[in-house]
PDB file of C-alpha atoms and ligand atoms in Angstrom:
ATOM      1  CA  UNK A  28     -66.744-130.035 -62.113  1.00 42.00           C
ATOM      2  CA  UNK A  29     -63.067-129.729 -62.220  1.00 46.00           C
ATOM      3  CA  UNK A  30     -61.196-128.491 -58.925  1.00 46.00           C
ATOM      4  CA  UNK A  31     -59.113-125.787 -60.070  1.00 52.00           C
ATOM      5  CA  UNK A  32     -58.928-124.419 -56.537  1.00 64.00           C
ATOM      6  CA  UNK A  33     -55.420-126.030 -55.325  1.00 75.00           C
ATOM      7  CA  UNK A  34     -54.829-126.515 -51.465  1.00 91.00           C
ATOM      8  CA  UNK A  35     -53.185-124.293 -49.539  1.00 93.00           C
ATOM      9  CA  UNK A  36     -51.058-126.897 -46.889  1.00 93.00           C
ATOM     10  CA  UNK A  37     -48.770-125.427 -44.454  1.00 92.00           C
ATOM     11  CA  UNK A  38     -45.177-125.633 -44.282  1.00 90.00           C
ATOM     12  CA  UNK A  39     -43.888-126.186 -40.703  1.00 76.00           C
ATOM     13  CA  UNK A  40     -39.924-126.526 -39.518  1.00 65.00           C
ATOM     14  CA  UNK A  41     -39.192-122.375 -39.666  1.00 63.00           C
ATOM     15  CA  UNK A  42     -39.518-120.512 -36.662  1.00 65.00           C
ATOM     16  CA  UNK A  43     -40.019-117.410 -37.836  1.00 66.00           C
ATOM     17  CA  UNK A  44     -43.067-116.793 -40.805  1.00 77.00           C
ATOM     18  CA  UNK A  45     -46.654-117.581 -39.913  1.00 83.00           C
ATOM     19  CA  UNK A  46     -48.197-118.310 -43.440  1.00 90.00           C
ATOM     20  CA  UNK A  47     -45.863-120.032 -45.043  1.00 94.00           C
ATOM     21  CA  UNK A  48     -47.438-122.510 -47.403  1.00 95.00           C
ATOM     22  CA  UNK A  49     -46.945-124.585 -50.155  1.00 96.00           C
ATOM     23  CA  UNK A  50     -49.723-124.373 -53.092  1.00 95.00           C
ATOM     24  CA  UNK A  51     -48.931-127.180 -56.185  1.00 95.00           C
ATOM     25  CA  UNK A  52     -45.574-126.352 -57.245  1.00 97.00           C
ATOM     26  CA  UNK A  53     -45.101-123.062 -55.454  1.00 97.00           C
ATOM     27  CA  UNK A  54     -44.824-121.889 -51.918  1.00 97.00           C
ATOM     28  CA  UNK A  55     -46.502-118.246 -50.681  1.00 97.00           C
ATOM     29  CA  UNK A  56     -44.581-116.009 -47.847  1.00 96.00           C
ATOM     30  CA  UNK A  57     -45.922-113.025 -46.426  1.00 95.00           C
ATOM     31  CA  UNK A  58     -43.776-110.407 -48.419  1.00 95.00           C
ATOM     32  CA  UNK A  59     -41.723-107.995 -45.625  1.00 93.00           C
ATOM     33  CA  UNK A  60     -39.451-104.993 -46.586  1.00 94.00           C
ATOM     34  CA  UNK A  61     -36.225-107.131 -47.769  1.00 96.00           C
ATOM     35  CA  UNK A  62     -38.515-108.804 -50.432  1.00 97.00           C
ATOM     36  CA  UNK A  63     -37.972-106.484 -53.502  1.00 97.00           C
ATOM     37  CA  UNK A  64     -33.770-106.813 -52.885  1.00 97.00           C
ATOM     38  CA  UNK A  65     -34.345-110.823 -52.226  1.00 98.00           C
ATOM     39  CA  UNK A  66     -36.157-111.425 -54.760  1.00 98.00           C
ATOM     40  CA  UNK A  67     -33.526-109.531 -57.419  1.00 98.00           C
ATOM     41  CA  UNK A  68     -31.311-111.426 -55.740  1.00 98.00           C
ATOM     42  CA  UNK A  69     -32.908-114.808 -56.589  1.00 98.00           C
ATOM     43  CA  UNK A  70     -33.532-113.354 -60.334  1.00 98.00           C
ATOM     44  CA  UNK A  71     -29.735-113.187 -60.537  1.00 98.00           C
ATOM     45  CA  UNK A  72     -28.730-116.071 -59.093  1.00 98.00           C
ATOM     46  CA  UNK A  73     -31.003-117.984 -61.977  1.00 98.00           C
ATOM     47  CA  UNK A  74     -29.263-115.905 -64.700  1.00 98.00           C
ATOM     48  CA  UNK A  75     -26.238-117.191 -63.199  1.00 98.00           C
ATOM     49  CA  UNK A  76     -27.186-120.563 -63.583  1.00 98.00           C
ATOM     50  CA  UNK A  77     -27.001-121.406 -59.607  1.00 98.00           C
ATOM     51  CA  UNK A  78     -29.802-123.947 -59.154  1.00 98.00           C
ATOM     52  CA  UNK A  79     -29.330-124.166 -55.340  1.00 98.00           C
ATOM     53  CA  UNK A  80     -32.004-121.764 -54.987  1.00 98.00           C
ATOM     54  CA  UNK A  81     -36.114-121.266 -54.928  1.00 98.00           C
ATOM     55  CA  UNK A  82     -36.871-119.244 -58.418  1.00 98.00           C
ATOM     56  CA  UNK A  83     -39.118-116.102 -57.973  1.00 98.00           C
ATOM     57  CA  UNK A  84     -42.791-116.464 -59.536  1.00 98.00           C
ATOM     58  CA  UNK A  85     -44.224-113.137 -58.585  1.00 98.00           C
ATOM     59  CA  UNK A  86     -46.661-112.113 -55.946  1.00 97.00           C
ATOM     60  CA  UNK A  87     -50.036-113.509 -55.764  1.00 96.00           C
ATOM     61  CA  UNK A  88     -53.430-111.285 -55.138  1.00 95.00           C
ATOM     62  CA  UNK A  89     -53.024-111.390 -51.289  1.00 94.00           C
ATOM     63  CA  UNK A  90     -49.488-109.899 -51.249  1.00 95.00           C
ATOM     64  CA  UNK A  91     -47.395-112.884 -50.529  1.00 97.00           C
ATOM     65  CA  UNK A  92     -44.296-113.863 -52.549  1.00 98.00           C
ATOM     66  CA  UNK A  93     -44.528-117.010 -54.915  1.00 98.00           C
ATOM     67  CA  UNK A  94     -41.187-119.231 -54.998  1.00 98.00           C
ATOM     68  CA  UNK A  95     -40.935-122.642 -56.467  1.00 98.00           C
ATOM     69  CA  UNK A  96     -41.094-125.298 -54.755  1.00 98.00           C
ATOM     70  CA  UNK A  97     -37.881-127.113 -53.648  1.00 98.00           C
ATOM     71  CA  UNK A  98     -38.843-130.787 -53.475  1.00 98.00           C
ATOM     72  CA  UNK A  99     -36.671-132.689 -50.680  1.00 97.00           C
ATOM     73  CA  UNK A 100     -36.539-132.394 -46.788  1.00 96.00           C
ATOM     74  CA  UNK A 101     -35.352-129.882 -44.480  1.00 96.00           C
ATOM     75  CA  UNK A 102     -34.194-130.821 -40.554  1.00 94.00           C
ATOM     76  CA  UNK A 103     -31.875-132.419 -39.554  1.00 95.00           C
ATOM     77  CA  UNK A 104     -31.917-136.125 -39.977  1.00 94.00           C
ATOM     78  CA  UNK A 105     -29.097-138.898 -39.974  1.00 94.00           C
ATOM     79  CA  UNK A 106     -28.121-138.652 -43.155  1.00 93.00           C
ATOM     80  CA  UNK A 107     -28.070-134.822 -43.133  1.00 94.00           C
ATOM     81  CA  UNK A 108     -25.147-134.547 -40.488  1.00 95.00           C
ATOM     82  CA  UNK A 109     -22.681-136.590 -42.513  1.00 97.00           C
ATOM     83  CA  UNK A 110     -19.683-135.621 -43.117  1.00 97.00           C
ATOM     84  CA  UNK A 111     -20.397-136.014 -47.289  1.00 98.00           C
ATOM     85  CA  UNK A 112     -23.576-134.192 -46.604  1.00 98.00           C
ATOM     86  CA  UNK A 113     -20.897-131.175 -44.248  1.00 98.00           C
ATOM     87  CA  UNK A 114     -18.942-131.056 -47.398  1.00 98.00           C
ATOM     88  CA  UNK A 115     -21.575-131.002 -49.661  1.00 98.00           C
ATOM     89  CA  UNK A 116     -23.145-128.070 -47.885  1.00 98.00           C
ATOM     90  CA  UNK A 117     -19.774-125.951 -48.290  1.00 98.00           C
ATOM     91  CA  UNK A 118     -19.732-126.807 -52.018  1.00 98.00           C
ATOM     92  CA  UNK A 119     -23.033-125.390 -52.044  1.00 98.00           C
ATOM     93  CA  UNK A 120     -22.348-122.072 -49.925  1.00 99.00           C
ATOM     94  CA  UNK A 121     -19.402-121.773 -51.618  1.00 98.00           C
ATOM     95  CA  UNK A 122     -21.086-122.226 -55.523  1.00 98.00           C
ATOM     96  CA  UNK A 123     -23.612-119.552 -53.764  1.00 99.00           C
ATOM     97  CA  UNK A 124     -21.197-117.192 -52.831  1.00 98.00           C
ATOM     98  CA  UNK A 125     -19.634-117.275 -56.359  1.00 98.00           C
ATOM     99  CA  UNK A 126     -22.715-117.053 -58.293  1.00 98.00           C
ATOM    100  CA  UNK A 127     -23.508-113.681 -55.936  1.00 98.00           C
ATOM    101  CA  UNK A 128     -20.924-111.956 -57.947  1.00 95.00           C
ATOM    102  CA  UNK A 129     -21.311-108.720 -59.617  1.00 95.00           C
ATOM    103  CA  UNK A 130     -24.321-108.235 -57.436  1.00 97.00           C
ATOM    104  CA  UNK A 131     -24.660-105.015 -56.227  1.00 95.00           C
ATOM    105  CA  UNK A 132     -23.026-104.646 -52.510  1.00 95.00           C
ATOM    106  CA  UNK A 133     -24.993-101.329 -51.174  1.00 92.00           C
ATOM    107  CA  UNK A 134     -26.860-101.904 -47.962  1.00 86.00           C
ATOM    108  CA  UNK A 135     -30.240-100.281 -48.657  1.00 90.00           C
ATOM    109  CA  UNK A 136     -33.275-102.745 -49.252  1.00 93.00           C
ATOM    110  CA  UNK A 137     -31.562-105.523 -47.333  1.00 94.00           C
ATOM    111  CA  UNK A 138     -33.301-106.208 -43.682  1.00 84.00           C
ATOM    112  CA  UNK A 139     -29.872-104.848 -42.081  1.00 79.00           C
ATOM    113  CA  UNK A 140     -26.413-104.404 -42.910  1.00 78.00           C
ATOM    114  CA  UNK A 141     -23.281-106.550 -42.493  1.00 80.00           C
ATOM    115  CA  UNK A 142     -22.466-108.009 -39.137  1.00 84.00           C
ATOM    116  CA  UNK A 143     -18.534-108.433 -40.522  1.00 91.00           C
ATOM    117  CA  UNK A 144     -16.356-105.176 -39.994  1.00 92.00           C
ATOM    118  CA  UNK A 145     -14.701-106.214 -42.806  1.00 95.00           C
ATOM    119  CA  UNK A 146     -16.347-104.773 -46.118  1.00 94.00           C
ATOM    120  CA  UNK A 147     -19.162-106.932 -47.747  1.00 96.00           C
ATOM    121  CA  UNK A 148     -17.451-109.352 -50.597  1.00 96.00           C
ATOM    122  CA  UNK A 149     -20.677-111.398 -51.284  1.00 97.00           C
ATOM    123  CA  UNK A 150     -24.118-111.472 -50.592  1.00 97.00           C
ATOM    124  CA  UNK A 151     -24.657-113.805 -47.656  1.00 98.00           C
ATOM    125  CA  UNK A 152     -27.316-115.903 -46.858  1.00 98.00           C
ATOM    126  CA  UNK A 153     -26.815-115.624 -43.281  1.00 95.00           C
ATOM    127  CA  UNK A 154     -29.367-117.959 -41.560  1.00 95.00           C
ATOM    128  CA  UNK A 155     -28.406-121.485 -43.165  1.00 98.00           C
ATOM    129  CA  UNK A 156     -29.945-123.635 -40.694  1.00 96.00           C
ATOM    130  CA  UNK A 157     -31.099-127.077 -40.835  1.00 97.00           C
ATOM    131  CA  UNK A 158     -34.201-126.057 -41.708  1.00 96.00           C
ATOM    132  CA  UNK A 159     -33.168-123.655 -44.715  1.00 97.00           C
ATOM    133  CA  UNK A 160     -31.405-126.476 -46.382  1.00 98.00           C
ATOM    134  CA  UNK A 161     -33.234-128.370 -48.804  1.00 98.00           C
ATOM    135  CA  UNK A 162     -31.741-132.359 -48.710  1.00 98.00           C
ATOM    136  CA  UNK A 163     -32.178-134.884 -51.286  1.00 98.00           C
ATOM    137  CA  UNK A 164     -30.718-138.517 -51.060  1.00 96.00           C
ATOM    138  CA  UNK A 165     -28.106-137.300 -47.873  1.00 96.00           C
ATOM    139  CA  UNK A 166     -27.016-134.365 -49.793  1.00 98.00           C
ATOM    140  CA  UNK A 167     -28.157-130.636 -49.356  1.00 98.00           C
ATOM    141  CA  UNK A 168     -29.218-129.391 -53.311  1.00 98.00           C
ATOM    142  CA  UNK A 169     -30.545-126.261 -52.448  1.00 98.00           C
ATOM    143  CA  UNK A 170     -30.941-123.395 -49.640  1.00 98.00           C
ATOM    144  CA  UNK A 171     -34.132-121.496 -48.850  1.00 98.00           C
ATOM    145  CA  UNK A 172     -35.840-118.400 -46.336  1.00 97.00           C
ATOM    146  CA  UNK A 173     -33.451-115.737 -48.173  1.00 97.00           C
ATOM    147  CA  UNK A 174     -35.292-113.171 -45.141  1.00 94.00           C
ATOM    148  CA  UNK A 175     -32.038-112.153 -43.259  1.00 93.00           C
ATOM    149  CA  UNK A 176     -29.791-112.265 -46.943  1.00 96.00           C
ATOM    150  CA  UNK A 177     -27.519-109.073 -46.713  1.00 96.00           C
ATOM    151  CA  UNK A 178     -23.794-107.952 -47.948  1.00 96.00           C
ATOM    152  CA  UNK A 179     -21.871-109.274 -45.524  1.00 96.00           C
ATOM    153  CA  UNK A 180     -18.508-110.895 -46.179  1.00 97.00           C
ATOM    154  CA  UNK A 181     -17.842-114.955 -47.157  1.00 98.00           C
ATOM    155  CA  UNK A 182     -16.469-115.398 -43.631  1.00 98.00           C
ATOM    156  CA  UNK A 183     -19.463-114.181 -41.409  1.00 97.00           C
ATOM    157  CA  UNK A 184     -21.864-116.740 -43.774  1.00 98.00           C
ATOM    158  CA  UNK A 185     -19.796-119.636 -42.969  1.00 98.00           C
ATOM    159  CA  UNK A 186     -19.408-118.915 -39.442  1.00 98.00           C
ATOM    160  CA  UNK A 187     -23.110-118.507 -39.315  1.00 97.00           C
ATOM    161  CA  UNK A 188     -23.885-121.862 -41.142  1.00 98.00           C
ATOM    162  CA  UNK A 189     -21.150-123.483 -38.558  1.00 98.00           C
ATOM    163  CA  UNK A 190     -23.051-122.242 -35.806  1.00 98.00           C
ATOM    164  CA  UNK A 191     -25.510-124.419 -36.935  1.00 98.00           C
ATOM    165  CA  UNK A 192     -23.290-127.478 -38.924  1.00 98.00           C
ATOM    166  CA  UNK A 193     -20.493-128.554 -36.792  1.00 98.00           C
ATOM    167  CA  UNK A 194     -22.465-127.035 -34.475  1.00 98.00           C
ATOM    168  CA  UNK A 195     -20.357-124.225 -32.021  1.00 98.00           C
ATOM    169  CA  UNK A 196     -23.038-124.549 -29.522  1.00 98.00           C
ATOM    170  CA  UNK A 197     -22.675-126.108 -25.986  1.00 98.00           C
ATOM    171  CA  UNK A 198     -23.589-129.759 -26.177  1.00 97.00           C
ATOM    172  CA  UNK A 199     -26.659-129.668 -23.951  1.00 97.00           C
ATOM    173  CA  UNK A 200     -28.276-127.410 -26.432  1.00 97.00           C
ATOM    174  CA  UNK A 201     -27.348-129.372 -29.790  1.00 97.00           C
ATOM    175  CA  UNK A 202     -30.088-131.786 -31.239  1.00 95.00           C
ATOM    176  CA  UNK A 203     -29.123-135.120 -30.329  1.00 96.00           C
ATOM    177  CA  UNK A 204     -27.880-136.148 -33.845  1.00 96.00           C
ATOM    178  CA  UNK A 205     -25.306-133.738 -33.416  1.00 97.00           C
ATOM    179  CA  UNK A 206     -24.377-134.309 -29.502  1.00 95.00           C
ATOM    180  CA  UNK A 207     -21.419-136.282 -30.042  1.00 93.00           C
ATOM    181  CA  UNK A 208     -19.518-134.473 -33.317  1.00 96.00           C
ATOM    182  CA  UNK A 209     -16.140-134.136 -33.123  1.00 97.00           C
ATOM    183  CA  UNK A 210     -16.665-130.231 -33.634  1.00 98.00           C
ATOM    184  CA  UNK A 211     -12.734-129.567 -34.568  1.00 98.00           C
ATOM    185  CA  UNK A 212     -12.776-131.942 -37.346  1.00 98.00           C
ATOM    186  CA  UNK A 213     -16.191-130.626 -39.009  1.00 98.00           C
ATOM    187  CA  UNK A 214     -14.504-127.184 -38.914  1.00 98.00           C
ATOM    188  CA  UNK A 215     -11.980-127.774 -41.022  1.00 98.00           C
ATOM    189  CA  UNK A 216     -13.670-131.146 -42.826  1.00 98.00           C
ATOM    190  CA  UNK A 217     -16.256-127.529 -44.150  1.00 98.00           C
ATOM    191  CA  UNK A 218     -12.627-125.527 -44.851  1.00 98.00           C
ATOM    192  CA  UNK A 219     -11.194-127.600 -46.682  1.00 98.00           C
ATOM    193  CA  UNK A 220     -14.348-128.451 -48.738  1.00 98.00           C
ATOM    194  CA  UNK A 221     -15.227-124.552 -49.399  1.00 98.00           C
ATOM    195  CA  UNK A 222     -11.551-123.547 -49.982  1.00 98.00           C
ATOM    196  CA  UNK A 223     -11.182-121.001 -47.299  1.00 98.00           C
ATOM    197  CA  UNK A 224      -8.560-118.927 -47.480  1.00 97.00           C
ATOM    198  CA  UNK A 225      -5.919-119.256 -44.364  1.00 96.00           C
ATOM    199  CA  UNK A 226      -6.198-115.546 -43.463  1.00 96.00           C
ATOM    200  CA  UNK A 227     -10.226-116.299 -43.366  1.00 97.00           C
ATOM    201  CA  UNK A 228      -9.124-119.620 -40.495  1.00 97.00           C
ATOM    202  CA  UNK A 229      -7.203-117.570 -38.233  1.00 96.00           C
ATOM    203  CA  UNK A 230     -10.215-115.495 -37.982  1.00 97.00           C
ATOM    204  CA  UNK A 231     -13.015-117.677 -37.982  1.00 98.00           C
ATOM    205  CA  UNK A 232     -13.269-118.596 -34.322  1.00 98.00           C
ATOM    206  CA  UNK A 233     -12.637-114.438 -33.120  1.00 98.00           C
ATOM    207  CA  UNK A 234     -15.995-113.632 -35.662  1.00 98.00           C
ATOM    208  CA  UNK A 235     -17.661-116.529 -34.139  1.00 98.00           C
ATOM    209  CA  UNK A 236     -17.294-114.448 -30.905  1.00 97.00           C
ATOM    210  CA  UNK A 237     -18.093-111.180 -32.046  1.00 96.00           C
ATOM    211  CA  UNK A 238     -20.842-112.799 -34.362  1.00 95.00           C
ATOM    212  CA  UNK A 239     -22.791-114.005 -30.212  1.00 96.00           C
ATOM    213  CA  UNK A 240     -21.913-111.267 -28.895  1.00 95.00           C
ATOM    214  CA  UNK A 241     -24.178-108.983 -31.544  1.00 93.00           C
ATOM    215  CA  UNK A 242     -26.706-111.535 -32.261  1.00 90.00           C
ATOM    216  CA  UNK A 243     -27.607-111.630 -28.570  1.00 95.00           C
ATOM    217  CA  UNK A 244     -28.248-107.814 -28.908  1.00 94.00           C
ATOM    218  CA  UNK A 245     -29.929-107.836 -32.149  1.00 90.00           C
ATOM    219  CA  UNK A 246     -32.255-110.914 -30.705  1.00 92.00           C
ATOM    220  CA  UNK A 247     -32.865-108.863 -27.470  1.00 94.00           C
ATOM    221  CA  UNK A 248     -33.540-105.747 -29.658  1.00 94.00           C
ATOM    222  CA  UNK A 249     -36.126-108.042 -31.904  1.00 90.00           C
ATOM    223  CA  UNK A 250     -37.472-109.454 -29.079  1.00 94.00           C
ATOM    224  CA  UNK A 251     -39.210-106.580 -27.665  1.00 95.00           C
ATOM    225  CA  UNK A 252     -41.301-105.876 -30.988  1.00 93.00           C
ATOM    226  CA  UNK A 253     -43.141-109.243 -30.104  1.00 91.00           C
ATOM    227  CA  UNK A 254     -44.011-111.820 -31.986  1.00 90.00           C
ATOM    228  CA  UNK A 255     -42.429-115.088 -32.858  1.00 88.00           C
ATOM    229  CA  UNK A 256     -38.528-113.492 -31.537  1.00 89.00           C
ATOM    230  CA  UNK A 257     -40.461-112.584 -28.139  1.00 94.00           C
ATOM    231  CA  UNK A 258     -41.486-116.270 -28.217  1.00 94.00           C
ATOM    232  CA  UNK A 259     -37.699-117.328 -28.888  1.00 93.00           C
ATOM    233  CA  UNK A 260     -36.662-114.766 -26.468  1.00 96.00           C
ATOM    234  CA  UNK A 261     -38.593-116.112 -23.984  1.00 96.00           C
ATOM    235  CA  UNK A 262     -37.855-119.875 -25.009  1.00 96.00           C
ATOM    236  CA  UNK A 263     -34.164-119.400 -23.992  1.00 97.00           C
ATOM    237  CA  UNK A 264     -32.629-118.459 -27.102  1.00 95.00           C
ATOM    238  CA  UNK A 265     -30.242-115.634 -25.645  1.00 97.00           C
ATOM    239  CA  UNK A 266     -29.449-117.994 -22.750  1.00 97.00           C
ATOM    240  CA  UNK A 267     -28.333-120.485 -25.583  1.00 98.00           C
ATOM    241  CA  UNK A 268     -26.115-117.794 -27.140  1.00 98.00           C
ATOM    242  CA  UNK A 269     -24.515-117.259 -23.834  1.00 98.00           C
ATOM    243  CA  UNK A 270     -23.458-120.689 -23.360  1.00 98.00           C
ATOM    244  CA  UNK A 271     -22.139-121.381 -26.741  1.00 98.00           C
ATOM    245  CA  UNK A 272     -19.839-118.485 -26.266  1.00 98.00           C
ATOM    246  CA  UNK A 273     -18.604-120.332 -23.310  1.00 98.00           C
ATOM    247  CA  UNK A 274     -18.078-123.127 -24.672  1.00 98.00           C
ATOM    248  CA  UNK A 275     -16.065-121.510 -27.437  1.00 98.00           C
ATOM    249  CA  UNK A 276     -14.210-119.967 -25.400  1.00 98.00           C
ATOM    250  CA  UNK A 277     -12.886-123.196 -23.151  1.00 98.00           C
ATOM    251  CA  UNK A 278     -12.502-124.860 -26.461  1.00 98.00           C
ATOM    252  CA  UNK A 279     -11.015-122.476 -28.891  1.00 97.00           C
ATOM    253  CA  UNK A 280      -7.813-123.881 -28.463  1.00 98.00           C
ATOM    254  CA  UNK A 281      -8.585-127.219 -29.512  1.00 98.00           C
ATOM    255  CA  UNK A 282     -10.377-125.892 -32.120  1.00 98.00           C
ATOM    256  CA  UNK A 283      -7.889-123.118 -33.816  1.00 98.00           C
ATOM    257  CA  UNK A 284      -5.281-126.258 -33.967  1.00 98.00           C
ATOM    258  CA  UNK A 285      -7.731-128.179 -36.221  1.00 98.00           C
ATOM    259  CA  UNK A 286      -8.669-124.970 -38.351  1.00 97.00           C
ATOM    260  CA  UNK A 287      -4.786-123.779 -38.951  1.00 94.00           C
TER     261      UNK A 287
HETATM  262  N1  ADP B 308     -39.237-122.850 -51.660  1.00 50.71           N
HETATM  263  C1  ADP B 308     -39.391-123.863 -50.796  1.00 50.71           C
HETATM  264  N2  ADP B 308     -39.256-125.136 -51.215  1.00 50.71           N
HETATM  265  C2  ADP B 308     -39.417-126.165 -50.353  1.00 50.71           C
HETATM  266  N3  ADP B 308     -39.746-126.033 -49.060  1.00 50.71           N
HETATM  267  C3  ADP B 308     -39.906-124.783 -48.576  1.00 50.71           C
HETATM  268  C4  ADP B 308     -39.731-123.636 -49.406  1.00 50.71           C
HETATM  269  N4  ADP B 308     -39.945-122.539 -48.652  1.00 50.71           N
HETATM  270  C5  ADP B 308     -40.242-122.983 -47.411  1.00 50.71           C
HETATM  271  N5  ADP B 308     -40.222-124.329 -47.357  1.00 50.71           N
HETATM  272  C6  ADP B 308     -40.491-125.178 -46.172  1.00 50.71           C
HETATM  273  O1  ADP B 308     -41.183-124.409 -45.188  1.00 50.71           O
HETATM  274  C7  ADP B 308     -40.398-124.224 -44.022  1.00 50.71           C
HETATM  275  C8  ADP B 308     -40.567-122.816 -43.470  1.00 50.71           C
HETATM  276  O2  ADP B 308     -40.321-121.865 -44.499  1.00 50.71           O
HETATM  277  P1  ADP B 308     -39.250-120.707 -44.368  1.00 50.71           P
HETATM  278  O3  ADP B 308     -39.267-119.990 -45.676  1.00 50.71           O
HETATM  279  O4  ADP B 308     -37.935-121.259 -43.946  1.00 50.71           O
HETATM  280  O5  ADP B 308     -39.878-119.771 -43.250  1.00 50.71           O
HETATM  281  P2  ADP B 308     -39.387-119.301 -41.796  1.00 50.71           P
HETATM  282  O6  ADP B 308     -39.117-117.836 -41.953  1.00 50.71           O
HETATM  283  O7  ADP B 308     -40.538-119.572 -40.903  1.00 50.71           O
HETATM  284  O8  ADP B 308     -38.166-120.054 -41.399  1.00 50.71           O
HETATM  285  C9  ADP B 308     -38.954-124.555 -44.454  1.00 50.71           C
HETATM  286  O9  ADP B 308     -38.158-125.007 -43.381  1.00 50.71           O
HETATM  287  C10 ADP B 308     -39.196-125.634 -45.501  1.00 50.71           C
HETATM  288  O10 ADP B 308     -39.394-126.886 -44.893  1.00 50.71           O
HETATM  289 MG1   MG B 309     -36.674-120.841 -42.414  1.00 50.71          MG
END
């Protein structure tokens, strides 16, 4: 008999989706209100010719969303906090951000709106973490889990993925690999290598304070519908939060000087 029933194996490293899995070439997510805008999203980003990005299949008899599969690793590893592999992540946001163009910037169908006062210029990713970046050979080719996408403006993405990169997050919470970065020089190493605009510096390090301040509240707010952000909640993550404001704010400084 021929199997033509393929394996459905699960995909760990998110935090946030129970179900994700990869089956053959594809990978099924449980579909959630954002996935008719996403998944227009991902339709346009093809026609645009970005390749940095999963391509939409449909939806399968159970409901879930079919992407490709990305083949590569996500996590952080060695190679993956590099400074070529830094840079070659703000090509990549950057060739993202462009290819968003002419996509419409209205809020509705998006799982909230922009976290920038500033009006939305692009449609941001906005949760490029290690594990949403797809690596091959030490550099990152394309970025995944499109769930908290919005309008938002080019700034607030890149502080968000900084969060993350240089990191601007209080060394006892970093992963080890990325304990001992010199965070200054990653700033502006990421800058430099995404072209952002000097008005955009100045500002980076005030959004990265007004970016804590309302992602402790939206995290507190999530938290209390259960579920994996109770679980997060509960694991520390607003304490985290808390500190790496602190630390940005004894550091800032030191930091502003290497961004301007
Ligand atoms: N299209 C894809 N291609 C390759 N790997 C994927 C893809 N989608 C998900 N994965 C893998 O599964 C993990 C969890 O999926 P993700 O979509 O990020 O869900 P979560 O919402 O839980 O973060 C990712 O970190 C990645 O390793
Ligand atoms: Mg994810």
């Amino acid at each position: 008999m021929v199997a033509t029933l393929l394996h459905e194996i699960p995909l760990q490293g998110g935090d946030v989706t129970d179900g994700v899995v990869r089956v053959g070439d594809t990978v099924r997510r449980p579909a959630s209100s954002s996935t008719p805008a996403v998944h227009a999203l991902l339709r346009h980003l093809e026609a645009a010719g970005f390749a940095g990005a999963p391509r939409v299949v449909g939806m399968d008899g159970l409901g879930r969303e079919i992407l490709t599969y990305v083949p590569g690793s996500t996590g952080l590893r060695l190679e993956s906090v590099s400074e070529e592999a830094l840079a070659g992540l703000a090509v990549l946001v950057r060739e993202y951000h462009d290819a968003t163009a002419g996509f419409p910037l209205t809020l509705e169908g998006w799982e909230g709106g922009s976290n920038d006062d500033k009006s939305p210029e692009i449609i941001g990713h906005c949760d490029l973490t290690p594990e949403n970046v797809v690596f091959r050979e030490g550099q990152p080719v394309a970025l995944i889990d499109f769930d908290l996408a919005r309008p938002t403006t080019r700034l607030f993405d890149i502080v968000t993925t900084l969060r993350h990169w240089a990191p601007i997050a209080d060394p006892v919470d970093r992963p080890p690999l990325l304990r001992n970065l010199d965070v200054g020089a990653r700033l502006r190493l990421f800058c430099d290598a995404y072209g952002v605009h000097p008005r955009d510096r100045r500002r980076l390090l005030d959004l990265a304070r007004t970016r804590f301040h309302r992602s402790y509240g939206a995290m507190r707010t999530r938290a209390a519908t259960g579920g994996n952000w109770a679980k997060m909640w509960a694991g520390g993550a607003g304490q985290r939060i808390r500190r790496a404001a602190a630390w940005l704010d004894v550091h800032e400084d030191e930091l502003y000087a290497h961004l301007v």
